[in-house]
Coordinates of C-alpha atoms in Angstrom, one line a residue:
M1 CA 180.2 76.0 173.1
S2 CA 177.8 75.8 169.9
V3 CA 177.8 72.9 167.6
L4 CA 179.3 75.0 164.9
V5 CA 182.1 76.4 166.9
A6 CA 183.0 72.7 168.0
Q7 CA 182.8 71.7 164.1
S8 CA 185.1 74.7 163.5
D9 CA 187.7 73.5 165.8
Y10 CA 187.3 70.1 164.2
N11 CA 188.5 71.7 161.2
I12 CA 191.4 73.6 163.0
S13 CA 192.5 70.6 164.6
S14 CA 192.7 68.7 161.0
L15 CA 194.9 71.6 159.8
Y16 CA 197.4 71.0 162.8
Y17 CA 197.5 67.2 161.9
F18 CA 198.3 68.0 158.2
Q19 CA 200.8 70.4 159.5
G20 CA 202.7 67.8 161.4
D21 CA 201.8 69.3 164.9
H22 CA 200.4 65.9 166.3
T23 CA 200.3 67.3 170.0
R24 CA 198.3 70.2 169.2
A25 CA 196.0 68.3 167.0
I26 CA 195.3 65.5 169.6
E27 CA 194.7 68.1 172.1
M28 CA 192.0 69.8 169.7
L29 CA 190.6 66.6 168.8
R30 CA 189.9 65.5 172.4
A31 CA 188.6 68.9 173.4
T32 CA 186.2 69.1 170.3
R33 CA 185.1 65.3 171.0
D34 CA 183.8 66.4 174.3
E35 CA 182.2 69.7 173.3
C36 CA 180.6 67.3 170.3
R37 CA 179.6 64.8 172.9
K38 CA 177.7 67.6 175.1
A39 CA 176.1 68.8 171.8
N40 CA 174.7 65.4 171.0
D41 CA 176.9 65.6 167.6
D42 CA 177.7 61.9 167.3
Y43 CA 179.1 62.2 163.7
H44 CA 181.8 64.8 164.9
V45 CA 182.6 62.9 168.0
A46 CA 183.0 59.6 165.9
L47 CA 185.1 61.6 163.4
C48 CA 187.4 62.9 166.1
Q49 CA 187.9 59.4 167.4
L50 CA 188.9 58.2 163.8
D51 CA 191.4 61.2 163.3
L52 CA 192.9 60.5 166.8
S53 CA 193.1 56.8 165.8
E54 CA 195.1 58.0 162.7
I55 CA 197.2 60.2 164.8
Y56 CA 198.3 57.4 167.4
L57 CA 199.0 55.1 164.7
E58 CA 201.5 57.6 163.0
L59 CA 203.1 57.9 166.6
N60 CA 203.3 54.3 167.1
Q61 CA 200.8 54.5 169.9
S62 CA 198.9 51.1 169.0
R63 CA 197.0 50.8 172.2
E64 CA 195.7 54.4 172.3
A65 CA 195.0 53.9 168.5
A66 CA 193.0 50.8 169.0
E67 CA 190.9 52.3 172.0
M68 CA 189.9 55.2 169.6
A69 CA 189.2 53.1 166.4
D70 CA 187.1 50.6 168.4
Q71 CA 184.9 53.7 169.7
A72 CA 184.9 55.1 166.3
V73 CA 183.7 51.7 164.7
S74 CA 180.9 51.2 167.3
D75 CA 179.8 55.0 166.6
F76 CA 179.9 54.7 163.1
Q77 CA 178.1 51.6 163.0
R78 CA 175.4 52.9 165.3
L79 CA 175.2 56.0 162.6
G80 CA 174.9 53.4 159.6
L81 CA 177.9 55.2 157.9
V82 CA 179.5 52.2 156.0
Y83 CA 182.7 53.9 154.6
E84 CA 183.7 55.6 158.1
T85 CA 183.1 52.3 159.8
G86 CA 185.0 50.9 157.1
K87 CA 188.2 53.1 157.8
S88 CA 188.0 52.7 161.5
L89 CA 188.1 49.0 161.1
A90 CA 191.0 49.3 159.0
N91 CA 192.7 51.4 161.8
L92 CA 191.6 49.0 164.4
A93 CA 193.4 46.1 162.4
L94 CA 196.3 48.3 161.9
A95 CA 196.5 48.7 165.5
N96 CA 196.0 45.0 166.3
W97 CA 198.8 44.2 164.0
R98 CA 201.4 46.6 165.4
Q99 CA 200.7 45.0 168.8
G100 CA 201.7 41.6 167.2
R101 CA 197.9 40.0 167.2
D102 CA 198.1 39.3 163.6
R103 CA 195.0 36.8 163.5
P104 CA 192.5 39.5 164.8
A105 CA 194.3 42.2 162.6
L106 CA 193.6 39.7 159.5
G107 CA 189.9 38.9 160.5
L108 CA 189.5 43.3 161.0
F109 CA 191.0 43.6 157.5
R110 CA 188.6 41.1 156.0
K111 CA 185.6 42.9 157.7
A112 CA 186.6 46.4 156.4
R113 CA 187.2 45.0 153.1
N114 CA 184.0 43.5 152.7
M115 CA 182.5 46.7 153.8
F116 CA 184.3 48.6 151.1
V117 CA 183.4 46.1 148.6
K118 CA 179.4 46.5 149.2
E119 CA 180.4 50.3 149.0
R120 CA 181.9 50.0 145.3
N121 CA 185.0 51.6 146.7
R122 CA 187.8 50.9 143.9
V123 CA 190.9 51.5 146.1
W124 CA 190.4 50.7 149.7
P125 CA 189.8 46.8 149.1
S126 CA 193.3 46.9 147.4
R127 CA 194.9 49.0 150.0
I128 CA 193.7 46.3 152.7
D129 CA 194.9 43.6 150.3
I130 CA 198.3 45.1 150.8
Y131 CA 198.4 45.1 154.6
R132 CA 196.8 41.6 154.6
A133 CA 199.7 40.5 152.3
I134 CA 202.3 42.0 154.6
I135 CA 200.9 40.0 157.5
L136 CA 200.9 36.6 155.3
I137 CA 204.4 36.9 154.1
E138 CA 205.4 37.6 157.3
Q139 CA 203.9 34.7 158.4
G140 CA 205.7 32.6 155.1
Q141 CA 202.5 32.3 153.2
Y142 CA 204.4 33.8 150.2
A143 CA 202.1 32.3 147.5
E144 CA 198.8 34.0 148.9
G145 CA 200.7 37.4 150.0
R146 CA 202.0 37.7 146.5
R147 CA 198.6 36.7 145.2
L148 CA 197.3 39.6 147.1
C149 CA 199.9 42.0 145.8
H150 CA 199.2 41.2 142.2
S151 CA 195.4 41.7 142.5
A152 CA 196.2 45.0 144.3
L153 CA 198.6 46.0 141.7
R154 CA 196.0 45.5 138.8
A155 CA 193.3 47.5 140.8
F156 CA 195.9 50.4 141.5
R157 CA 196.8 50.6 137.9
S158 CA 193.2 50.6 136.8
A159 CA 192.3 53.4 139.3
R160 CA 195.7 55.2 138.8
V161 CA 196.8 55.3 142.6
A162 CA 200.5 56.2 142.1
Y163 CA 201.9 55.7 145.7
S164 CA 199.5 52.2 146.5
L165 CA 200.8 51.2 142.8
I166 CA 204.4 51.5 144.0
Q167 CA 204.0 50.0 146.9
S168 CA 202.2 46.9 146.0
H169 CA 204.8 46.6 143.0
L170 CA 207.6 46.8 145.7
L171 CA 205.9 44.0 147.8
T172 CA 205.1 41.8 144.7
H173 CA 208.8 41.8 143.7
S174 CA 210.4 41.1 147.2
S175 CA 211.3 37.9 148.5
V176 CA 210.7 37.8 152.3
P177 CA 212.6 35.3 153.7
S178 CA 211.5 35.6 157.8
R179 CA 209.6 37.8 159.8
A180 CA 213.2 39.2 161.2
Q181 CA 214.2 40.1 157.7
A182 CA 210.9 41.6 156.4
H183 CA 211.1 43.9 153.5
P184 CA 211.7 47.6 154.4
G185 CA 208.0 48.6 153.0
A186 CA 206.5 46.3 155.4
Q187 CA 208.5 47.5 158.5
A188 CA 207.7 51.1 157.6
L189 CA 204.1 50.3 157.4
R190 CA 203.9 48.2 160.6
G191 CA 206.2 50.9 162.2
G192 CA 204.0 53.9 161.6
A193 CA 205.1 55.1 158.3
K194 CA 202.0 57.5 157.1
T195 CA 200.1 56.5 154.2
P196 CA 197.7 58.5 152.2
A197 CA 193.8 58.7 153.2

């Protein structure tokens, strides 16, 4: 299979994913990744792994998501691609968090956030702050969680990011008494609710 055919298959797998056909998207992404690996197309191999991690997160398959995200982090770092490495780190952090590994998740989120700040990305640092805030609130660190939410809210307002603005507003104005009674928004994020890329 030529590199162009493999890249076309990558694009087709994205269409399956956006249509909600996760099974077909996973099959095509795996096959495309293997073909791109044979063709030494490291960039598309890493993209397939990143997309697979996102799909697995959406399907609540955290272990598989972590495996794919970890491979994507390594590949994108080797290629020197900061934005893609940051997204892969964020997915790896989400996968860790969903497996109950809050401490490693917070560390990974911090690394990803720093990468996006260096890239001067206006949205991703605040999106990551929302995830960090949820973890901190679940741990009973309400003041720090609210501080992160307020900061994200300001950033989303200035960038005019509607979905994230609503999400941070809801979390900012909620009181979370315990992990067992966590805010529905936090439960949805931990449980695999799809968030915009």
